Coordinates of N, CA, C and O in Angstrom, one line a residue:
T1 N 138.5 -87.0 133.2 CA 140.0 -87.2 133.3 C 140.7 -86.6 132.1 O 140.2 -86.5 131.0
N2 N 141.9 -86.1 132.4 CA 142.7 -85.5 131.3 C 143.8 -86.4 130.8 O 144.8 -85.9 130.3
A3 N 143.5 -87.7 130.8 CA 144.5 -88.6 130.3 C 144.7 -88.5 128.8 O 143.8 -88.2 128.1
P4 N 146.0 -88.6 128.4 CA 146.3 -88.5 127.0 C 145.8 -89.7 126.2 O 145.6 -90.7 126.8
P5 N 145.6 -89.6 124.9 CA 145.2 -90.7 124.1 C 146.1 -91.9 124.3 O 147.3 -91.8 124.4
G6 N 145.5 -93.1 124.5 CA 146.3 -94.3 124.6 C 146.5 -94.7 126.1 O 146.9 -95.8 126.4
A7 N 146.3 -93.8 127.0 CA 146.5 -94.1 128.4 C 145.1 -94.6 128.9 O 144.1 -93.9 128.7
D8 N 145.1 -95.7 129.6 CA 143.8 -96.2 130.1 C 143.8 -96.5 131.6 O 144.1 -97.5 132.0
T9 N 143.4 -95.4 132.3 CA 143.2 -95.5 133.7 C 141.8 -96.1 133.9 O 140.9 -95.7 133.4
D10 N 141.8 -97.2 134.7 CA 140.6 -97.9 134.9 C 139.7 -97.2 136.0 O 138.5 -97.3 136.0
L11 N 140.3 -96.5 137.0 CA 139.6 -95.9 138.0 C 140.4 -94.7 138.5 O 141.6 -94.7 138.6
K12 N 139.6 -93.6 138.7 CA 140.2 -92.3 139.2 C 139.4 -92.0 140.4 O 138.1 -91.8 140.3
V13 N 140.0 -91.8 141.5 CA 139.3 -91.5 142.8 C 139.9 -90.3 143.4 O 141.1 -90.1 143.5
S14 N 139.0 -89.4 143.9 CA 139.4 -88.2 144.6 C 139.1 -88.5 146.1 O 138.0 -88.7 146.5
L15 N 140.2 -88.5 146.9 CA 140.1 -88.7 148.3 C 140.1 -87.4 149.1 O 140.5 -86.4 148.5
P16 N 139.7 -87.5 150.3 CA 139.7 -86.3 151.1 C 141.1 -85.7 151.2 O 142.1 -86.4 151.1
G17 N 141.2 -84.4 151.2 CA 142.5 -83.7 151.2 C 143.0 -83.4 149.8 O 144.2 -83.1 149.7
G18 N 142.2 -83.6 148.8 CA 142.6 -83.3 147.5 C 143.5 -84.4 146.8 O 144.2 -84.1 145.9
I19 N 143.6 -85.6 147.4 CA 144.4 -86.6 146.9 C 143.7 -87.3 145.7 O 142.6 -87.8 145.9
I20 N 144.4 -87.4 144.6 CA 143.9 -88.1 143.4 C 144.7 -89.4 143.3 O 145.9 -89.4 143.3
V21 N 143.9 -90.5 143.2 CA 144.5 -91.8 143.0 C 144.0 -92.4 141.7 O 142.8 -92.5 141.5
R22 N 144.9 -92.9 140.8 CA 144.5 -93.6 139.6 C 144.9 -95.1 139.7 O 146.0 -95.3 140.1
V23 N 144.0 -96.0 139.4 CA 144.2 -97.4 139.5 C 144.0 -98.0 138.2 O 143.1 -97.8 137.5
Q24 N 145.0 -98.9 137.8 CA 144.9 -99.7 136.6 C 145.1 -101.1 136.9 O 145.9 -101.5 137.7
V25 N 144.3 -102.0 136.3 CA 144.4 -103.4 136.5 C 144.9 -104.1 135.3 O 144.4 -103.8 134.2
K26 N 145.9 -104.9 135.4 CA 146.5 -105.7 134.3 C 146.2 -107.1 134.6 O 146.7 -107.7 135.6
C27 N 145.4 -107.7 133.7 CA 145.0 -109.1 133.9 C 145.7 -110.0 133.0 O 145.6 -109.9 131.8
Y28 N 146.5 -110.9 133.5 CA 147.2 -111.9 132.7 C 146.5 -113.3 132.9 O 146.7 -113.9 134.0
R29 N 145.7 -113.7 132.0 CA 144.8 -114.8 132.1 C 145.6 -116.1 132.5 O 145.1 -116.9 133.2
D30 N 146.8 -116.3 132.0 CA 147.5 -117.5 132.3 C 148.2 -117.5 133.6 O 148.7 -118.5 134.1
G31 N 148.1 -116.3 134.3 CA 148.7 -116.2 135.6 C 150.2 -116.1 135.6 O 150.8 -115.8 136.6
G32 N 150.9 -116.3 134.5 CA 152.3 -116.3 134.4 C 152.9 -115.0 133.9 O 154.1 -114.9 133.9
G33 N 152.1 -114.0 133.5 CA 152.6 -112.8 133.0 C 153.3 -111.9 134.0 O 152.9 -111.9 135.2
L34 N 154.4 -111.3 133.6 CA 155.0 -110.3 134.5 C 154.7 -108.9 134.2 O 154.7 -108.6 133.0
L35 N 154.3 -108.1 135.2 CA 154.1 -106.7 134.9 C 155.4 -106.1 134.4 O 156.5 -106.3 135.0
S36 N 155.3 -105.3 133.4 CA 156.5 -104.7 132.8 C 156.6 -103.2 133.1 O 155.6 -102.6 133.6
A37 N 157.7 -102.6 132.8 CA 157.9 -101.2 133.0 C 157.0 -100.4 132.1 O 156.5 -99.3 132.4
A38 N 156.7 -100.9 130.9 CA 155.8 -100.2 130.0 C 154.4 -100.1 130.6 O 153.7 -99.1 130.4
A39 N 153.9 -101.1 131.3 CA 152.6 -101.0 131.9 C 152.6 -100.0 133.0 O 151.6 -99.2 133.1
V40 N 153.7 -99.9 133.8 CA 153.8 -98.8 134.8 C 153.8 -97.4 134.1 O 153.1 -96.5 134.6
A41 N 154.6 -97.3 133.1 CA 154.7 -96.0 132.3 C 153.3 -95.6 131.8 O 153.0 -94.5 131.7
Q42 N 152.5 -96.6 131.3 CA 151.2 -96.3 130.8 C 150.3 -95.6 131.8 O 149.7 -94.6 131.5
L43 N 150.3 -96.2 133.0 CA 149.6 -95.5 134.1 C 150.2 -94.1 134.4 O 149.4 -93.1 134.5
R44 N 151.5 -94.1 134.6 CA 152.1 -92.8 135.0 C 151.8 -91.7 133.9 O 151.6 -90.6 134.3
N45 N 151.7 -92.1 132.7 CA 151.5 -91.1 131.6 C 150.1 -90.6 131.7 O 149.8 -89.5 131.1
S46 N 149.2 -91.2 132.4 CA 147.8 -90.7 132.6 C 147.7 -89.8 133.8 O 146.6 -89.3 134.1
M47 N 148.8 -89.7 134.6 CA 148.8 -89.0 135.8 C 149.3 -87.6 135.7 O 150.2 -87.3 134.9
E48 N 148.8 -86.7 136.5 CA 149.4 -85.3 136.7 C 150.3 -85.4 137.9 O 150.2 -86.2 138.8
P49 N 151.3 -84.5 137.9 CA 152.2 -84.4 139.1 C 151.4 -84.2 140.3 O 150.4 -83.4 140.3
G50 N 151.7 -84.9 141.4 CA 151.0 -84.8 142.6 C 150.0 -85.9 142.8 O 149.5 -86.2 143.9
E51 N 149.6 -86.6 141.7 CA 148.6 -87.7 141.8 C 149.4 -89.0 142.1 O 150.6 -89.0 142.0
H52 N 148.6 -90.0 142.6 CA 149.2 -91.2 143.0 C 148.6 -92.3 142.1 O 147.5 -92.2 141.6
G53 N 149.4 -93.4 141.8 CA 148.9 -94.4 141.0 C 149.1 -95.8 141.6 O 150.0 -96.0 142.5
I54 N 148.2 -96.7 141.3 CA 148.4 -98.1 141.8 C 148.1 -99.0 140.6 O 147.1 -98.9 139.9
V55 N 149.0 -99.9 140.3 CA 148.8 -100.9 139.3 C 148.6 -102.2 140.0 O 149.4 -102.7 140.9
V56 N 147.5 -102.9 139.7 CA 147.2 -104.2 140.3 C 147.3 -105.2 139.1 O 146.8 -105.0 138.1
T57 N 148.1 -106.2 139.4 CA 148.3 -107.3 138.4 C 147.9 -108.6 138.9 O 148.1 -108.9 140.1
T58 N 147.4 -109.5 138.0 CA 147.1 -110.8 138.4 C 148.4 -111.7 138.3 O 148.3 -112.8 138.8
G59 N 149.4 -111.2 137.8 CA 150.7 -111.9 137.6 C 151.7 -111.5 138.6 O 151.4 -110.9 139.6
G60 N 153.0 -111.7 138.2 CA 154.1 -111.3 139.0 C 154.6 -109.9 138.6 O 154.0 -109.3 137.7
V61 N 155.7 -109.5 139.2 CA 156.2 -108.1 138.9 C 157.6 -108.2 138.6 O 158.4 -108.7 139.4
G62 N 158.0 -107.7 137.4 CA 159.4 -107.7 137.0 C 160.2 -106.6 137.7 O 159.6 -105.6 138.1
D63 N 161.5 -106.8 137.7 CA 162.4 -105.8 138.3 C 162.3 -104.5 137.6 O 162.3 -103.5 138.3
D64 N 162.1 -104.6 136.3 CA 162.0 -103.3 135.5 C 160.8 -102.5 135.9 O 160.8 -101.3 136.0
A65 N 159.7 -103.2 136.2 CA 158.5 -102.6 136.7 C 158.7 -101.9 138.0 O 158.2 -100.8 138.2
M66 N 159.4 -102.6 138.9 CA 159.6 -102.0 140.3 C 160.4 -100.7 140.1 O 160.2 -99.7 140.8
K67 N 161.5 -100.8 139.3 CA 162.3 -99.6 139.1 C 161.5 -98.4 138.4 O 161.6 -97.3 138.8
A68 N 160.6 -98.8 137.5 CA 159.8 -97.8 136.8 C 158.8 -97.2 137.8 O 158.5 -96.0 137.8
A69 N 158.3 -98.0 138.8 CA 157.4 -97.4 139.8 C 158.0 -96.4 140.7 O 157.3 -95.5 141.1
E70 N 159.3 -96.5 140.9 CA 160.0 -95.6 141.7 C 160.7 -94.4 141.0 O 161.3 -93.6 141.6
A71 N 160.5 -94.4 139.7 CA 161.3 -93.5 138.8 C 160.9 -92.0 138.9 O 161.7 -91.1 138.6
D72 N 159.7 -91.7 139.3 CA 159.2 -90.3 139.3 C 158.5 -90.0 140.6 O 157.3 -90.3 140.7
P73 N 159.2 -89.5 141.6 CA 158.5 -89.2 142.9 C 157.4 -88.2 142.8 O 156.5 -88.2 143.7
S74 N 157.3 -87.4 141.8 CA 156.2 -86.5 141.7 C 154.9 -87.2 141.2 O 153.8 -86.6 141.4
R75 N 155.0 -88.4 140.7 CA 153.9 -89.2 140.3 C 154.1 -90.7 140.8 O 154.4 -91.5 140.0
P76 N 154.1 -90.9 142.1 CA 154.4 -92.2 142.6 C 153.4 -93.3 142.2 O 152.2 -93.0 142.1
V77 N 153.9 -94.5 141.9 CA 153.1 -95.6 141.5 C 153.4 -96.8 142.4 O 154.5 -97.2 142.6
G78 N 152.4 -97.3 143.1 CA 152.5 -98.5 143.9 C 152.0 -99.7 143.0 O 151.3 -99.6 142.1
I79 N 152.5 -100.9 143.4 CA 152.2 -102.1 142.7 C 151.6 -103.1 143.6 O 152.2 -103.3 144.7
V80 N 150.6 -103.8 143.2 CA 150.0 -104.9 144.0 C 150.1 -106.1 143.1 O 149.5 -106.2 142.0
S81 N 150.9 -107.1 143.5 CA 151.1 -108.3 142.7 C 149.9 -109.2 142.8 O 149.0 -109.0 143.7
G82 N 149.8 -110.2 141.9 CA 148.7 -111.2 142.0 C 148.6 -111.9 143.3 O 147.5 -112.0 143.9
A83 N 149.7 -112.3 143.9 CA 149.7 -112.9 145.2 C 149.2 -112.0 146.3 O 148.3 -112.3 147.2
E84 N 149.6 -110.7 146.3 CA 149.1 -109.7 147.2 C 147.6 -109.4 147.0 O 146.9 -109.3 148.0
F85 N 147.2 -109.4 145.8 CA 145.8 -109.2 145.5 C 144.9 -110.3 146.0 O 143.9 -110.1 146.7
A86 N 145.4 -111.5 145.9 CA 144.7 -112.7 146.4 C 144.6 -112.6 147.9 O 143.5 -112.9 148.5
D87 N 145.7 -112.3 148.6 CA 145.7 -112.1 150.0 C 144.7 -111.1 150.5 O 143.9 -111.3 151.4
L88 N 144.6 -109.9 149.7 CA 143.7 -108.9 150.1 C 142.2 -109.3 150.0 O 141.4 -109.0 150.8
I89 N 142.0 -110.1 148.9 CA 140.6 -110.6 148.7 C 140.2 -111.5 149.9 O 139.1 -111.3 150.5
F90 N 141.1 -112.5 150.2 CA 140.7 -113.4 151.3 C 140.7 -112.8 152.7 O 139.9 -113.2 153.5
E91 N 141.5 -111.7 152.9 CA 141.5 -111.0 154.2 C 140.2 -110.2 154.3 O 139.7 -109.9 155.4
N92 N 139.5 -109.9 153.2 CA 138.3 -109.0 153.2 C 137.1 -109.8 152.6 O 136.1 -109.1 152.3
L93 N 137.1 -111.1 152.6 CA 136.1 -111.9 152.1 C 134.7 -111.5 152.6 O 133.7 -111.5 151.9
D94 N 134.6 -111.2 153.9 CA 133.4 -110.9 154.6 C 132.8 -109.6 154.1 O 131.6 -109.3 154.3
L95 N 133.5 -108.8 153.4 CA 133.0 -107.5 152.9 C 132.5 -107.6 151.5 O 131.9 -106.7 151.0
L96 N 132.6 -108.8 150.9 CA 132.2 -109.0 149.5 C 130.8 -109.6 149.4 O 130.5 -110.5 150.2
D97 N 130.0 -109.1 148.5 CA 128.7 -109.7 148.4 C 128.7 -110.8 147.3 O 129.8 -111.1 146.7
R98 N 127.6 -111.5 147.1 CA 127.6 -112.7 146.2 C 128.0 -112.3 144.8 O 128.6 -113.1 144.1
D99 N 127.6 -111.1 144.3 CA 127.9 -110.6 143.0 C 129.4 -110.4 142.9 O 130.1 -110.8 141.9
D100 N 130.1 -109.8 143.9 CA 131.5 -109.7 143.9 C 132.2 -111.0 143.9 O 133.2 -111.2 143.1
L101 N 131.7 -112.0 144.7 CA 132.3 -113.3 144.7 C 132.2 -114.0 143.3 O 133.1 -114.6 142.8
W102 N 131.1 -113.8 142.6 CA 130.9 -114.4 141.3 C 131.9 -113.7 140.3 O 132.5 -114.4 139.5
T103 N 132.0 -112.4 140.4 CA 132.9 -111.7 139.5 C 134.3 -112.1 139.7 O 135.1 -112.3 138.7
L104 N 134.7 -112.4 140.9 CA 136.1 -112.9 141.2 C 136.3 -114.4 141.0 O 137.4 -114.9 141.1
G105 N 135.2 -115.1 140.5 CA 135.3 -116.5 140.3 C 135.3 -117.3 141.5 O 135.7 -118.5 141.5
L106 N 134.8 -116.8 142.6 CA 134.7 -117.5 143.9 C 133.4 -118.1 144.2 O 133.1 -118.6 145.3
R107 N 132.5 -117.9 143.2 CA 131.1 -118.5 143.3 C 130.7 -119.0 142.0 O 131.0 -118.3 141.0
Q108 N 130.1 -120.1 141.9 CA 129.8 -120.7 140.6 C 128.6 -120.1 139.9 O 128.5 -120.1 138.7
S109 N 127.7 -119.5 140.7 CA 126.4 -119.1 140.1 C 125.9 -117.9 140.9 O 126.1 -117.8 142.1
L110 N 125.2 -117.0 140.2 CA 124.5 -115.9 140.9 C 123.2 -116.4 141.4 O 122.5 -115.7 142.2
V111 N 122.7 -117.5 141.0 CA 121.4 -118.1 141.5 C 121.6 -118.7 142.8 O 122.5 -119.6 143.0
P112 N 120.9 -118.3 143.9 CA 121.0 -119.0 145.2 C 120.6 -120.4 145.1 O 119.8 -120.8 144.4
R113 N 121.3 -121.2 145.9 CA 121.0 -122.7 146.0 C 120.2 -123.0 147.2 O 120.2 -122.5 148.2

């Protein structure tokens, strides 16, 4: 990745058709944190024009973050809020293995009972 120093893209994926998507996850342990414009800018600064970004947050999304996500059409950023992320997990629960469930805190132990 050609990300500048200080930019931390968690995942970079090349999709068919030459589409590049960069994903960053912001975890707010107390669940009450709001995604900020600075967090969106951090991801966008790791992107090249024509790439796409997605910020996933465990918290809510501030109005300033939504505006920042729409600020540069040459480097679009989508946002997945904590509630949307939870919905996606439960809609796709059958696709997750026991290790995934443990990682997400949906299983108490990796040892089968």
